[in-house]
Amino acid sequence: MSGNESRLQAIYQITNRKATSVAQPEPLSKIWASDVFNLATMEQCLSKSAFKAIKKTVQTGAPLDAATAEVVAVAMKEWAMGKGAKFFSHIFYPMTNVSAEKHDAFIVTNSDGNAITEFSGSLLIKGEPDGSSFPNGSIRMTNAARGYTAWDPTSPAYIMQTENGATLTIPSVFMSWTGEALDKKIPLLRSNAAMNKAAQKVLSLMGETDIAPLNSSCGAEQEYFLVDANFAAARPDLLLAGRTLFGAPSAKGQQFDDHYFGAIPQRVQVFMQDFEEQLYRLGIPAKTHHNEVAPGQFEIAPYFEAANVAADHQQLLMTVLKNSAKKHGFLCLLHEKPFAGINGSGKHVNWSVGNATQGNLLDPGDTPHDNLNFLLFCGAVIRGVHLFGPLLRAAIATASNDHRLGANEAPPAIMSVYLGDQLEKLYKDIKEGKLTVTQTGGEMDLGLSQILNFKRDPGDRNRTSPFAFTGNRFEFRAVGSGQSVSGPLVVMNTMLADSLAWIAEKLEAELATASCKADAVIAVLKELITEHGNAVFGGDGYSTDWHTMAVEERGLKNLPTTADALPSLREESVKKLFSTTGVLSPVELESRFEVYSEQYILAIELEAKLVVEMAKSIIYPAAITYLSELAAAGGSMAELNIELDNSVAATVAAETNAMMAAVSKLSAAMKQHDFASTEEHMQFLAKDIRGLMDEVRLHADALECEVADELWPLPKYREMLFIK
Ligand code: ADP
Ligand code: MG
């Protein structure tokens, strides 16, 4: 089949497709978490004492003794085998954004040739995948490639079902044999611990006596695109790079605003329901789904959970999302910008911190006493964003997310905080000394009545802010669609830990002399907001005024590309942040710089190769075929003494030549391998290579608008976006 035929075939296949058959839906009570080895399941199959021990570990992170691990392992195996599992797997989260797993069977044969099954506490606790093939920066020499996975009992094990089998899947951490974190889970757990420690100190200074362990929470809104698999199969760029490297705009795009929250196409609705049934079985609380802004774009948002579990669930959700889409004949794109000219996909990470005794510390609450804690925690976040904005930017830096940030559809690459009018004014009053504390009749009047009735309904959203307060949490809106949420969560927790430690120190000093607690709090907040208030911005983040003001007047950094952002990981202040909080050692941090840089370099190199290959082997032949058809037609007409308009032929010839000239320049540039540093290499790709790729595309897209439709080999934007 020639290229153009495969495009037309795809349209035929899609318009004649039969609906995927799906099982009848079951009641929620029957399927909810039915494939999860959670506390409820454990209570049923463990002794009272073993259950008490594991519950304590799950709820407080307390260490688990070997004897209990043994008992849990046996119960877990029995439960999993009862559900048809023959294999188990430690799932872990390497520094790439994917999930990794190695599967082992429960089976062991004995000397009679009979099969028995075995799964001990030590097998549950520790796995040993060959770690050398996972990126590790320069932490491990290849001759010391051993990597360990270790069970994380705080995230429940589950059964991964496929058509004809089931695998017990055990969430795990992944480390080198020298104990360095090679994954995204260890830093997340450590960042929670660091945040807890600093928060405990602040809360006890605030006079709280009963303080349960603090944890961070995360609710992630996931955007994605669905493209029919038949189209995807005819687009090497979608298959290999996850985005279109070529494609002229469709006459109809998103300009009519008719997709956002519109009726969900039926085929997609069927897919969503099927997908969500699986999520429910896995204990993932899918809560909302709807169409997004761009045609073919959708969103799913589960209800928020403890950050560590939410991060594991996010990874699982992405896996199930892609697999279910495939079953329904779609390719699910988690790329941040699959189609030029229309909105890309992000992942909004909603984040808060709290515990069982004080509740959500980012909720202003109903009493002045809650308000003070809230103002301190919220202030701590502001300080964090101000000091570590570039680090936050680095935490969302990928080759694909660069297409989105700052493209006037997603937040800018400048990190600032949106608080809403009410709260912004309150901190301003504190800064200007307008907020005073009075003491009347033994009752404290904090003068904070303005936030007692704090508007919780986040009606006045600011969609142009990368980091927005939304009533009882912050929403980090700039995270990429395909990214793990762990990196951003680690940065948020760690910067909060650092700011809370700073607050504790100041507060302790103020409390020694202040006449009342509220006075001390206001004094600390005054200093904080005077030094760090520059990060607060409530205006239009897309405007050019803001870009100028942020950088020139406020000293914030604008880091448009990953090449600009990743070097932040090497800054002294960042090294100090991670080492004093115990979240990442300098070696672990450096390895992250190396791995993320490498990922960036590989991603752009792959795309550049594809651009050259597709331009030469797919687009050029189509243009030439058309030119020869035009020439033949011109010849035949000449014999009849009819003169044909040859402007199309002239344009096609000119664009073809211009495209091939750009291809030559790009190919030559790709031969450059001599760079003084990783930073220089990344800048070369960000500027030169990406610029040349755009140049090739410009001419190729012009050709798409000239060449006869029936000869065009690649499925077009209008087809991929609108035919379902
Ligand atoms: P919107 O689209 O209006 O931003 P959604 O309801 O789609 O809101 O998503 C909001 C996300 O924030 C959900 O995942 C929700 O569970 C989560 N969320 C709500 N409260 C908190 C909280 N206190 N901490 C963290 N996440 C939260
Ligand atoms: Mg949202």
XYZ file of N, CA, C and O and ligand atoms in Angstrom, residues 216-222 260-261 285 287-290 292 299-305 348-353 360 362-363 458 461 463 470-475 477, ligand 1:
191
model
N 1.590 15.116 52.729
C 1.099 15.965 51.647
C 0.058 15.185 50.851
O 0.076 13.956 50.817
N -0.860 15.920 50.238
C -1.904 15.292 49.417
C -1.773 15.773 47.993
O -1.293 16.877 47.752
N -2.243 14.944 47.074
C -2.167 15.326 45.669
C -3.408 14.848 44.920
O -3.825 13.704 45.058
N -3.991 15.758 44.162
C -5.068 15.392 43.239
C -4.636 15.893 41.867
O -4.395 17.086 41.700
N -4.477 14.992 40.911
C -3.933 15.408 39.612
C -5.000 15.354 38.530
O -5.682 14.346 38.378
N -5.157 16.440 37.818
C -6.077 16.466 36.677
C -5.261 16.142 35.433
O -4.292 16.819 35.129
N -5.666 15.098 34.746
C -4.880 14.579 33.627
C -5.552 14.902 32.300
O -6.669 14.459 32.048
N -14.918 22.293 24.500
C -14.748 22.347 25.951
C -16.078 22.077 26.651
O -17.063 22.768 26.434
N -16.107 21.080 27.510
C -17.305 20.713 28.257
C -18.503 20.374 27.364
O -19.633 20.334 27.826
N -9.731 6.522 42.718
C -11.030 7.197 42.804
C -11.304 8.185 41.670
O -11.295 9.399 41.877
N -13.014 10.680 39.483
C -14.079 11.539 39.988
C -14.748 12.345 38.862
O -15.961 12.379 38.765
N -13.952 13.005 38.026
C -14.579 13.781 36.951
C -13.950 13.425 35.613
O -12.779 13.054 35.540
N -14.746 13.543 34.565
C -14.190 13.444 33.215
C -14.964 14.388 32.301
O -16.146 14.607 32.489
N -14.285 14.981 31.364
C -14.968 15.889 30.443
C -14.103 16.166 29.216
O -12.917 15.829 29.189
N -11.932 18.524 26.844
C -11.088 19.685 27.104
C -11.201 20.684 25.952
O -12.012 20.504 25.046
N -10.195 15.115 29.651
C -9.537 15.161 30.969
C -10.162 14.142 31.907
O -11.367 13.911 31.874
N -9.310 13.574 32.752
C -9.804 12.762 33.860
C -9.149 13.239 35.148
O -7.946 13.486 35.185
N -9.942 13.389 36.200
C -9.367 13.799 37.489
C -9.867 12.882 38.594
O -11.053 12.838 38.876
N -8.966 12.113 39.199
C -9.363 11.336 40.364
C -9.422 12.228 41.596
O -8.850 13.311 41.611
N -10.096 11.765 42.617
C -10.158 12.472 43.893
C -8.766 12.423 44.536
O -8.029 11.465 44.348
N -8.432 13.462 45.296
C -7.069 13.521 45.850
C -6.811 12.466 46.924
O -7.723 12.018 47.597
N -5.521 12.116 47.050
C -5.086 11.096 48.014
C -3.729 11.503 48.586
O -3.119 12.457 48.103
N -2.630 19.224 36.001
C -2.655 20.172 37.111
C -2.475 19.395 38.403
O -3.284 18.517 38.712
N -1.428 19.712 39.126
C -1.175 19.003 40.375
C -1.689 19.836 41.543
O -1.130 20.869 41.880
N -2.805 19.394 42.119
C -3.381 20.051 43.296
C -2.693 19.483 44.525
O -2.626 18.265 44.697
N -2.232 20.372 45.370
C -1.364 19.935 46.469
C -1.723 20.648 47.768
O -2.002 21.855 47.756
N -1.784 19.890 48.841
C -1.989 20.506 50.154
C -1.243 19.663 51.182
O -0.769 18.569 50.870
N -1.115 20.182 52.413
C -0.485 19.396 53.475
C -1.377 19.444 54.709
O -2.051 20.438 54.956
N -6.340 20.158 57.206
C -5.603 20.727 56.070
C -5.041 22.096 56.455
O -5.789 23.024 56.708
N -3.611 24.185 54.685
C -3.780 25.215 53.660
C -5.246 25.620 53.511
O -5.637 26.277 52.555
N -6.032 25.218 54.501
C -7.425 25.651 54.547
C -7.527 26.747 55.604
O -7.152 26.523 56.748
N -13.415 28.463 44.554
C -12.401 29.170 43.780
C -12.981 29.705 42.479
O -12.580 29.316 41.389
N -10.774 31.980 39.250
C -9.563 31.292 38.834
C -8.683 32.206 38.001
O -9.185 32.996 37.221
N -6.239 31.475 35.214
C -5.690 30.396 34.399
C -4.328 30.733 33.819
O -3.699 29.911 33.171
N -6.211 27.826 45.375
C -7.598 27.614 44.949
C -8.493 27.276 46.134
O -9.288 26.349 46.087
N -8.353 28.044 47.208
C -9.310 27.931 48.310
C -8.866 27.066 49.461
O -9.071 27.404 50.622
N -8.261 25.903 49.171
C -7.755 25.075 50.271
C -6.547 24.255 49.827
O -6.195 23.258 50.430
N -5.932 24.676 48.740
C -4.789 23.954 48.183
C -4.117 24.838 47.148
O -4.685 25.853 46.741
N -2.938 24.436 46.724
C -2.313 25.103 45.588
C -2.430 24.196 44.379
O -2.401 22.971 44.505
N -2.546 24.824 43.232
C -2.645 24.064 41.995
C -1.430 24.426 41.134
O -1.312 25.567 40.691
N -0.074 24.363 37.870
C -0.772 24.177 36.609
C 0.143 23.923 35.423
O -0.320 23.710 34.307
P -10.922 22.076 38.589
O -11.013 21.523 37.192
O -12.004 22.998 38.962
O -9.561 22.571 38.908
P -11.300 19.365 39.505
O -12.438 18.959 40.364
O -11.245 18.916 38.101
O -11.162 20.922 39.638
O -9.959 18.871 40.152
C -9.522 19.329 41.329
C -8.566 18.307 41.914
O -8.099 18.815 43.163
C -9.231 16.971 42.238
O -8.324 15.936 41.998
C -9.498 17.115 43.726
O -9.667 15.890 44.389
C -8.243 17.820 44.157
N -8.319 18.404 45.500
C -9.391 18.892 46.136
N -9.062 19.282 47.388
C -7.730 19.025 47.551
C -6.801 19.188 48.619
N -7.144 19.705 49.787
N -5.538 18.805 48.399
C -5.161 18.284 47.217
N -5.993 18.110 46.205
C -7.267 18.467 46.349
